[in-house]
Coordinates of C-alpha atoms in Angstrom, one line a residue:
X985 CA 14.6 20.1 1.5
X986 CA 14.9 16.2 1.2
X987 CA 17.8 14.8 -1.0
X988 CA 16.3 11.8 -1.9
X989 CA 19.1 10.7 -4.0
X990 CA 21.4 10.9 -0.8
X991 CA 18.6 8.9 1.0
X992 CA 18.6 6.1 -1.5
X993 CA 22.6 6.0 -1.2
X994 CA 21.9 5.4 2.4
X995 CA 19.2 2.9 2.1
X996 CA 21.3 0.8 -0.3
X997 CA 24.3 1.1 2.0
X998 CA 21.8 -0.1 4.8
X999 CA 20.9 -3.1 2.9
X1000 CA 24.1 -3.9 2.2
X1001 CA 25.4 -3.9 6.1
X1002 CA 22.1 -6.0 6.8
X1003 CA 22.5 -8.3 4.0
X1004 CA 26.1 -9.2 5.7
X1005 CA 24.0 -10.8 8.8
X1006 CA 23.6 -14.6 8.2
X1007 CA 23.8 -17.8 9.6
X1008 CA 26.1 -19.3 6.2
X1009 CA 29.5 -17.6 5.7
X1010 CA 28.8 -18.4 2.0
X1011 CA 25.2 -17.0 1.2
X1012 CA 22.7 -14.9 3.0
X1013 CA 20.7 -17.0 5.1
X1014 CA 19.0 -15.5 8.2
X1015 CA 16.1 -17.4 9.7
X1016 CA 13.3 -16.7 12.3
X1017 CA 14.5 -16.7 16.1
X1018 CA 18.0 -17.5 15.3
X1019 CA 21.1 -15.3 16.6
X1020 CA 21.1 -13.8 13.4
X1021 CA 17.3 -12.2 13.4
X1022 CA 18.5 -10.7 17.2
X1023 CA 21.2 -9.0 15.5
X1024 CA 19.2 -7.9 12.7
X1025 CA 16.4 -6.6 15.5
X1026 CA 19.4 -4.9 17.1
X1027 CA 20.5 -3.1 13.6
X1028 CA 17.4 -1.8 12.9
X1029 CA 16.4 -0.8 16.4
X1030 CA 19.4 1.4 15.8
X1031 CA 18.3 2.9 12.9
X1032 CA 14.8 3.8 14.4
X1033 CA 16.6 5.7 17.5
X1034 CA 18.8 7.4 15.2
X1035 CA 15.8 8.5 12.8
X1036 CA 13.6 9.8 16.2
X1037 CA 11.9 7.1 16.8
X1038 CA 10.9 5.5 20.3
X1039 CA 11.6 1.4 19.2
X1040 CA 10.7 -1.9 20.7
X1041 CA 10.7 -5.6 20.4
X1042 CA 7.3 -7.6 20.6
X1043 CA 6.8 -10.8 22.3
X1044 CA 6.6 -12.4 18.9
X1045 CA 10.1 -11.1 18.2
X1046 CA 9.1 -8.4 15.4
X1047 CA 11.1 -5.2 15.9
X1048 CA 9.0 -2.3 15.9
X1049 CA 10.0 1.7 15.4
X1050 CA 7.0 4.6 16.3
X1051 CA 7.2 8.4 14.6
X1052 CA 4.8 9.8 16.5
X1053 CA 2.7 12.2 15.9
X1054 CA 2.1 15.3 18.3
X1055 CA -1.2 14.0 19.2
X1056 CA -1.3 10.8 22.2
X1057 CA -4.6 9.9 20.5
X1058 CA -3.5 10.5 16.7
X1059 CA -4.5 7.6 14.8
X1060 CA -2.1 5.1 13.6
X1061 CA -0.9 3.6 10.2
X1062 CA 1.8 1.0 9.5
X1063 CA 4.5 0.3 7.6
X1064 CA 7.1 -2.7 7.0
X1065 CA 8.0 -6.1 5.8
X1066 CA 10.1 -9.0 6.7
X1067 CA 13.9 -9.6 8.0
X1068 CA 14.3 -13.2 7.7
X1069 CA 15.3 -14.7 4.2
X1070 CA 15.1 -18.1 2.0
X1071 CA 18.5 -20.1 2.1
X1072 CA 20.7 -18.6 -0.1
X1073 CA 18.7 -15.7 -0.8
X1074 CA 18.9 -11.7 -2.3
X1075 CA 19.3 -8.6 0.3
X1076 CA 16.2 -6.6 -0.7
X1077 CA 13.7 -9.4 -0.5
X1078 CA 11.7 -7.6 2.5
X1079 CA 14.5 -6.0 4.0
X1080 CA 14.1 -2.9 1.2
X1081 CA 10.5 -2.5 2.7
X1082 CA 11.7 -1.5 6.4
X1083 CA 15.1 0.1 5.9
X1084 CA 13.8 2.4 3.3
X1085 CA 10.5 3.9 5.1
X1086 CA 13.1 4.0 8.3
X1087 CA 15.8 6.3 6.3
X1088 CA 12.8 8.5 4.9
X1089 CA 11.5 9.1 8.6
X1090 CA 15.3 10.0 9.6
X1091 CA 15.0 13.1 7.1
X1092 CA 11.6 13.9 8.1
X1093 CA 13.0 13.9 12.0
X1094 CA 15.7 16.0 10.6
X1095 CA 13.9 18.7 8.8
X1096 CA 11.4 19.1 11.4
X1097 CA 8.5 17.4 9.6
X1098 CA 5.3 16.1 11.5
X1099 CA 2.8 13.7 10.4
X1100 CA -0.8 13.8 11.5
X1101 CA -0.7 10.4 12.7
X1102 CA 1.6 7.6 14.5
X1103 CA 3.6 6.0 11.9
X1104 CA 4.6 2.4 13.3
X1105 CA 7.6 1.0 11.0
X1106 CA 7.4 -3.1 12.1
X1107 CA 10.2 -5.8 10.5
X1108 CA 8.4 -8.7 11.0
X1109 CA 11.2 -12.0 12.2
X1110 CA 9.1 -14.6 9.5
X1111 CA 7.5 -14.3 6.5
X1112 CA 9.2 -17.0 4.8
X1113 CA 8.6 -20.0 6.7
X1114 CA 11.8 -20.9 6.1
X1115 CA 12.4 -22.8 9.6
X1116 CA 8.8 -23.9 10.6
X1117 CA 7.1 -24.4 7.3
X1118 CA 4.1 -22.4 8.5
X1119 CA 4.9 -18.7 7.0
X1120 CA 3.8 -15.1 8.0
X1121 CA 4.4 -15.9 11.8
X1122 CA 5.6 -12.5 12.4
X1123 CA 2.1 -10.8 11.2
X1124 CA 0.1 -13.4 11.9
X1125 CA 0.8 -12.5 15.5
X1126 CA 0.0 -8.8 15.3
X1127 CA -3.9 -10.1 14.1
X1128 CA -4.2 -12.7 16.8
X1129 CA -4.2 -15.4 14.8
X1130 CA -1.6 -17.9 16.4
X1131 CA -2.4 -21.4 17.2
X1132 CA -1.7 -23.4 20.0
X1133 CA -0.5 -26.3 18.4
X1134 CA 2.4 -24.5 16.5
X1135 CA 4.4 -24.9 19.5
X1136 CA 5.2 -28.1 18.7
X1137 CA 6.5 -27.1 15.0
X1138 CA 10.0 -27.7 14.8
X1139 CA 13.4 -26.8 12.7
X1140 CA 15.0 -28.9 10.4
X1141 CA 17.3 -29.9 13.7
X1142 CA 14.8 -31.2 15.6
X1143 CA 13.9 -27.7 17.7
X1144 CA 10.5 -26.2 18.4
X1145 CA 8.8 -23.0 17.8
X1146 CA 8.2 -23.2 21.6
X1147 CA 11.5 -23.7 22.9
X1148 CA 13.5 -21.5 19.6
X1149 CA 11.5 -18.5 21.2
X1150 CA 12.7 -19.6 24.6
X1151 CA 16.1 -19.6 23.3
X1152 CA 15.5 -16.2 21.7
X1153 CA 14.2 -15.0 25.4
X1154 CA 10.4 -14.9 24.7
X1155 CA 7.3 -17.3 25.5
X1156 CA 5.2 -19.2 23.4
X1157 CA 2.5 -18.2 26.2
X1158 CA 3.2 -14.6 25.7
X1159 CA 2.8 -14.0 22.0
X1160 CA -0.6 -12.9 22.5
X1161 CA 1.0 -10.0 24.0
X1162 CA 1.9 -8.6 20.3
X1163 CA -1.9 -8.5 19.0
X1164 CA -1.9 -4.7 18.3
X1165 CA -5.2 -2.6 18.9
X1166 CA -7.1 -1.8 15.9
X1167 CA -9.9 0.8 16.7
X1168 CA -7.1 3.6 15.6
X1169 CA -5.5 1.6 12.7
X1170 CA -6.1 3.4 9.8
X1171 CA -4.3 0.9 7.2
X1172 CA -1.0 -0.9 6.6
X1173 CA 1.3 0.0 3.7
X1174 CA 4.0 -2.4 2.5
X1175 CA 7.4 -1.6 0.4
X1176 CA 8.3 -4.9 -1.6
X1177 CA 10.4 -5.3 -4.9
X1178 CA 8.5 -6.6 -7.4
X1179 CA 9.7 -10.4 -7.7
X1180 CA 8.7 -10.3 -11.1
X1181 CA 9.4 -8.9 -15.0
X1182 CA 6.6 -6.8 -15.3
X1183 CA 7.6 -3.1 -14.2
X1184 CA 11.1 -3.9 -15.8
X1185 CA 9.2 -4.8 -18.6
X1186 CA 7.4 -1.5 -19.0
X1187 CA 10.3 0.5 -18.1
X1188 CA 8.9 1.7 -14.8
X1189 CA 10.6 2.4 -11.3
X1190 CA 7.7 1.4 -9.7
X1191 CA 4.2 -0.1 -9.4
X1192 CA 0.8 -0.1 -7.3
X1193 CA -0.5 -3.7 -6.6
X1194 CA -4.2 -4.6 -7.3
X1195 CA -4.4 -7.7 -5.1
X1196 CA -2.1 -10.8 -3.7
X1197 CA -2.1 -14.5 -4.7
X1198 CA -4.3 -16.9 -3.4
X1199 CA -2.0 -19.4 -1.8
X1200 CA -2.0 -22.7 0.0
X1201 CA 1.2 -24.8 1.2
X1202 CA 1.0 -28.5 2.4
X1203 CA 3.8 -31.5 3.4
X1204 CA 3.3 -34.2 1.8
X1205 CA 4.4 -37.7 3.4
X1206 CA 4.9 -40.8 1.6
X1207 CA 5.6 -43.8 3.4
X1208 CA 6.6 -47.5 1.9
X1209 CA 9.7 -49.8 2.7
X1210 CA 13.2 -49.5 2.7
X1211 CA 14.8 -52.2 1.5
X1212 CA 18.6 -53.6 -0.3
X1213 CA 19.0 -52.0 -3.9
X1214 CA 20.7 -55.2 -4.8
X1215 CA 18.1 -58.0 -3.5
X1216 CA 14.5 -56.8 -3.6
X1217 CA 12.4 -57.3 -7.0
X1218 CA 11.7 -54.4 -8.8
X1219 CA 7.8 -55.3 -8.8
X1220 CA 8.1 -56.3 -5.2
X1221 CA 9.8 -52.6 -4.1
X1222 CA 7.9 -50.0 -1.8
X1223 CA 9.6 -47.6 -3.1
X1224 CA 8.3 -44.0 -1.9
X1225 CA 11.3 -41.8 -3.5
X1226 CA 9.9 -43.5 -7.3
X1227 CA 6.3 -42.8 -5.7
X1228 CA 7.3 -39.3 -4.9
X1229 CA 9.4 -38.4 -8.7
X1230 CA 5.6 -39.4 -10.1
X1231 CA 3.3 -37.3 -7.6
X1232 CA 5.7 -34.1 -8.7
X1233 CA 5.5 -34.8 -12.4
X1234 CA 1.5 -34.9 -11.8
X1235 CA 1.7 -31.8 -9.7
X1236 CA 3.3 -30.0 -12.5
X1237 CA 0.6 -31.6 -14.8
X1238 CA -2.2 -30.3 -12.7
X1239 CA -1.6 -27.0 -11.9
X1240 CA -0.9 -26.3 -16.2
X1241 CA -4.4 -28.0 -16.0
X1242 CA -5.8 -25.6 -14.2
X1243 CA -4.4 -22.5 -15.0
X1244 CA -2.5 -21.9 -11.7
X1245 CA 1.0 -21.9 -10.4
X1246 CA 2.0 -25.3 -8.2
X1247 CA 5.6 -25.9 -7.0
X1248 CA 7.8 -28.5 -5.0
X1249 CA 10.6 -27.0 -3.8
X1250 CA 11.5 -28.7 -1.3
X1251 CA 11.9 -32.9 -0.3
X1252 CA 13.5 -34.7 1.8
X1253 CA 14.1 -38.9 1.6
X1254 CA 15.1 -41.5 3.9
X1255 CA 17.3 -43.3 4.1
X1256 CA 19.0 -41.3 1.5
X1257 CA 21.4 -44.3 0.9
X1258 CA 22.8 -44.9 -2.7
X1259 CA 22.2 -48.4 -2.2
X1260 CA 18.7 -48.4 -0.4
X1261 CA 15.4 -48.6 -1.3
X1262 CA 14.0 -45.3 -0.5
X1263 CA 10.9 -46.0 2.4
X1264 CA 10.0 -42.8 3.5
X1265 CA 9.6 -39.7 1.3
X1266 CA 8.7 -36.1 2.6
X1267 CA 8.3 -33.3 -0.2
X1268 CA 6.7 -29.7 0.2
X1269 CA 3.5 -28.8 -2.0
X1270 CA 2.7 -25.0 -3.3
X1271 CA -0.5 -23.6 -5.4
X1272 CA -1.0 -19.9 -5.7
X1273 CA -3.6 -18.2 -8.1
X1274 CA -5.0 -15.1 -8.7
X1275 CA -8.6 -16.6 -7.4
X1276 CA -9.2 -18.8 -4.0
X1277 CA -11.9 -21.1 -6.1
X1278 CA -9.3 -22.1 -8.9
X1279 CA -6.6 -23.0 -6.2
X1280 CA -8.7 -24.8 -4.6
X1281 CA -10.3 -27.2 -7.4
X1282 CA -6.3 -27.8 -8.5
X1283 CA -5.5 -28.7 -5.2
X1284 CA -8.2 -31.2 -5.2
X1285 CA -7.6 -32.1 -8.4
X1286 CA -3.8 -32.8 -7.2
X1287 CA -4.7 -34.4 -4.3
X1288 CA -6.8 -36.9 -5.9
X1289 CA -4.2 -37.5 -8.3
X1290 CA -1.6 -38.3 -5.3
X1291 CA -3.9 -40.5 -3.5
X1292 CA -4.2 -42.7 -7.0
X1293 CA -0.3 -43.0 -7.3
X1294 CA -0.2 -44.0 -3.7
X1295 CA -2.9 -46.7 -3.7
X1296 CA -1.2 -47.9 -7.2
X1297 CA 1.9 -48.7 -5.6
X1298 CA 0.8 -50.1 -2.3
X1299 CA 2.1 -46.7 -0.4
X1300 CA 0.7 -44.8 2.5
X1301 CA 0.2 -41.2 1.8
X1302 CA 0.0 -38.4 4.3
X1303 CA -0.5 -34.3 3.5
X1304 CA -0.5 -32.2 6.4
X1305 CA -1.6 -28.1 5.6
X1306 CA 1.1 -25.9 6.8
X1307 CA -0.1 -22.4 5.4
X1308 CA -3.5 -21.2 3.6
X1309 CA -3.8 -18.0 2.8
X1310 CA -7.1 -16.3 0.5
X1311 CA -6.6 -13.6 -2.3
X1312 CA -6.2 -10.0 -0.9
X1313 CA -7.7 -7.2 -2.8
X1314 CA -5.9 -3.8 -1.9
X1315 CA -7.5 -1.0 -0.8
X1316 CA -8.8 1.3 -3.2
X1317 CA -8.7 4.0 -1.2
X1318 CA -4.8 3.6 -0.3
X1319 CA -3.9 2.3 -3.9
X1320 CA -5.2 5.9 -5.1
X1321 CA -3.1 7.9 -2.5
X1322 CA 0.2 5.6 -4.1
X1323 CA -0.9 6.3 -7.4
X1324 CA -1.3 10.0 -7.0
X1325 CA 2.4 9.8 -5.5
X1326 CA 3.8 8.1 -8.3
X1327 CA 1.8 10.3 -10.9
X1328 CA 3.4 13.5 -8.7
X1329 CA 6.9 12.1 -9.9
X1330 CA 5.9 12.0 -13.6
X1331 CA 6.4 8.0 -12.9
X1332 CA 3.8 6.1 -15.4
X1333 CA 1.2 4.8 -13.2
X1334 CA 0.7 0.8 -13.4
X1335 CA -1.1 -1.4 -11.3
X1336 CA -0.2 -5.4 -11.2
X1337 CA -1.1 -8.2 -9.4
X1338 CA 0.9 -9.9 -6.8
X1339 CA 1.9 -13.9 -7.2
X1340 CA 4.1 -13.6 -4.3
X1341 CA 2.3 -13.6 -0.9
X1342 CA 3.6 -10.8 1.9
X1343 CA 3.0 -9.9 5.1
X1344 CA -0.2 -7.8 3.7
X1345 CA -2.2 -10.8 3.2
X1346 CA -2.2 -11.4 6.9
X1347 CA -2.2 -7.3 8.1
X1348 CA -5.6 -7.5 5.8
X1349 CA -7.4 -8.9 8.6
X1350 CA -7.3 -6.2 10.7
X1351 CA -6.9 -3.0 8.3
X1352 CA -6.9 -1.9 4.7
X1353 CA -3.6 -2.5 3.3
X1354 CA -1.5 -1.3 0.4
X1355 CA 1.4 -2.0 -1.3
X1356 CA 4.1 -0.1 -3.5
X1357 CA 6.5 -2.7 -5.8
X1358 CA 10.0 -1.5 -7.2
X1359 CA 11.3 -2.8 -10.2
X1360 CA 14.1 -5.4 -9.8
X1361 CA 16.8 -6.7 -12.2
X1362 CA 14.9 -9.4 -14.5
X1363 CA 12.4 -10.3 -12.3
X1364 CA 14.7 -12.3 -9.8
X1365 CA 13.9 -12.9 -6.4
X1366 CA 15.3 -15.5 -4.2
X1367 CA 18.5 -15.8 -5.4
X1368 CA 22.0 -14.0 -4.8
X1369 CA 21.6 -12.2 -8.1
X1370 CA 18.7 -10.4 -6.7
X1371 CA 18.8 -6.4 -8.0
X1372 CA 17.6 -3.3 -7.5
X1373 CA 19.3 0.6 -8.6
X1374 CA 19.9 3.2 -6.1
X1375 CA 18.2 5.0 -9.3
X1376 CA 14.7 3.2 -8.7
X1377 CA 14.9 3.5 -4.9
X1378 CA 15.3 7.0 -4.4
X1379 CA 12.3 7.4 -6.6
X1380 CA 10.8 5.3 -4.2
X1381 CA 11.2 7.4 -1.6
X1382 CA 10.0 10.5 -3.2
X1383 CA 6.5 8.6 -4.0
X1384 CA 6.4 7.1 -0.1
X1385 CA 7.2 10.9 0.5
X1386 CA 4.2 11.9 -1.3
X1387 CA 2.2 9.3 -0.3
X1388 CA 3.4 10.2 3.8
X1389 CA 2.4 13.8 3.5
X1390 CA -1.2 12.8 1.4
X1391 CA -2.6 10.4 4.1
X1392 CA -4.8 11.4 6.8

């Protein structure tokens, strides 16, 4: 008989050793290919051999864990999420949705229990994009959908994907190697706290998700002329960082506009001298909604907006994509199996809608996908004061249980 209130102690005892890898002695901070993503490869990979499970890396550097069934040719479903994080960031944020599917397959190992299929357990090294600016790297590579010229994307130090995945002892030329096979793949299922107020809201441990945003990411370059705060005109100034505070402000204009969510989080300026004309501004673009056709008309719409402010003030203006991704309905199929789970744990069954993109979005290129969310402490996500209750995920693993033991 599975304790599931013991397994969620374990799981949030898990997360808490993993949350103590990162680069920053300060804040959790654990990016793709670094020294920190081996040793959270290593961590896990431990985990899988102690819960029965014959583990391995891929040439992408995703760590992968197999329960397998008794049958060589059984067919195959998957589970998992990310490992790296945002700077400064919370400790469940897509590390709930491998350790906790790991520590349910340790008590299934224990007590004897056999699946009817292979269950692969993957924590994919990016999701983020947190070093590269291009995001979902680790899944993009299990669909075969890497291109050539992001070898040449590099870190905020000046190193590329190419030679970080050197460093990390892999190949860019390999990567191919982790495209997975997908005649047997009978869907993907993903484990993700919620990142929002809604099942909070409602009172509810956790939630089924209808579909995932619609999103699109792009760097935007503004380029003008540095020059002495002191000595140049104020009509006579190139001035990109002025440029830039006006493109932002239009941004934010836009996307209320057109009913969608558009965000600037990050930008960078040069010189960055308190007594310099700024002549070379770089800032980060973000559009998400619920349907591909509105994010795309804002993003036109905000594009032709930027151009205007640019040719206004004499500036060149570059925007470079960096990630696209379309709106991913769930499968209804696999949705009804989580539902049924939930309803099993006389949970109130709620479906919602996903603003946050996840590794799903690119797994559903190649299989049906799924995903389960858990309630989190006000919604907040990307932060230090990120929360979840050792309450909500042992529920969790009862309906993942449920859900386990009702696919076929």
């Amino acid at each position: 008989m599975i304790d599931f209130q013991t397994l969620g102690q374990t799981v949030m005892a898990r997360l808490e050793t993993l949350g103590k890898i990162s680069q920053s002695p300060d804040y959790l901070d654990r990016r793709y290919l670094s020294e920190q993503h081996k040793r959270a490869n290593q961590l896990i990979d431990k985990w899988m051999t102690a819960a029965g499970m014959r583990s391995w890396q891929d040439q992408a550097g995703n760590i992968w864990g197999r329960f397998e069934a008794e049958q060589s040719d059984a067919p195959r479903y998957i589970m998992g999420s990310h490992l790296d994080t945002v700077p400064n960031g919370g400790k469940y944020d897509g590390m709930l949705g491998v350790v906790a599917p790991i520590t349910l397959i340790e008590a299934l190992h224990v007590e004897g229990i056999r699946l009817p299929f292979h269950l692969d357990i993957v924590g994919f090294g990016d999701e983020e994009g947190t070093r590269f600016g291009s995001t979902l790297l680790g899944s993009r590579a299990l669909t075969g959908q890497w291109a050539a010229s992001w070898a040449d994307l590099q870190d905020e130090d000046g190193i590329s994907l190419a030679q970080a995945l050197e460093n990390f002892g892999l190949s860019f030329d390999n990567v191919s190697e982790a495209t997975i096979a997908t005649e047997n793949l009978k869907g993907y299922l993903e484990l993700h706290i919620e990142q929002g107020p809604v099942l909070e809201q409602r009172n509810l441990s956790v939630g089924v998700v209808s579909a995932i945003a619609a999103a699109k990411r792009f760097e935007i370059t503004v380029t003008g002329m540095a020059g002495h705060a002191g000595t140049v005109p104020m009509p006579m100034r190139l001035d990109t960082l002025a440029a830039s505070s006006e493109m932002i402000l239009a941004v934010e204009s836009v996307a209320k506009e057109h009913g969608v969510v558009a965000t600037v989080g990050q930008i960078s300026n040069r010189p960055n001298g308190v007594n310099v004309i700024s002549g070379k501004t770089v800032f980060s673009l973000d559009v998400r909604s619920a349907q591909d056709f509105q994010r795309d008309d804002a993003i036109a719409d905000i594009m032709d907006r930027l151009d205007n402010i640019a040719a206004k003030r004499n500036l060149a203006l570059e925007h470079r994509p960096t990630h696209s991704a379309h709106a991913v309905q769930c499968d209804d199929q696999l949705q009804s199996v989580l539902c049924n789970a939930i309803a099993a744990q006389d949970i109130g069954v709620h479906t919602l809608f996903s603003g946050a993109g996840h590794d799903a979005v690119a797994m559903a290129d190649i299989c049906p996908v799924a995903m389960l969310f858990v309630r989190c402490e006000k919604g907040i996500s990307h932060h230090p004061a990120e929360a979840i209750t050792t309450e909500d995920v042992s529920a969790t693993l009862a309906v993942l249980n449920h859900t386990l033991q009702s696919l076929k």
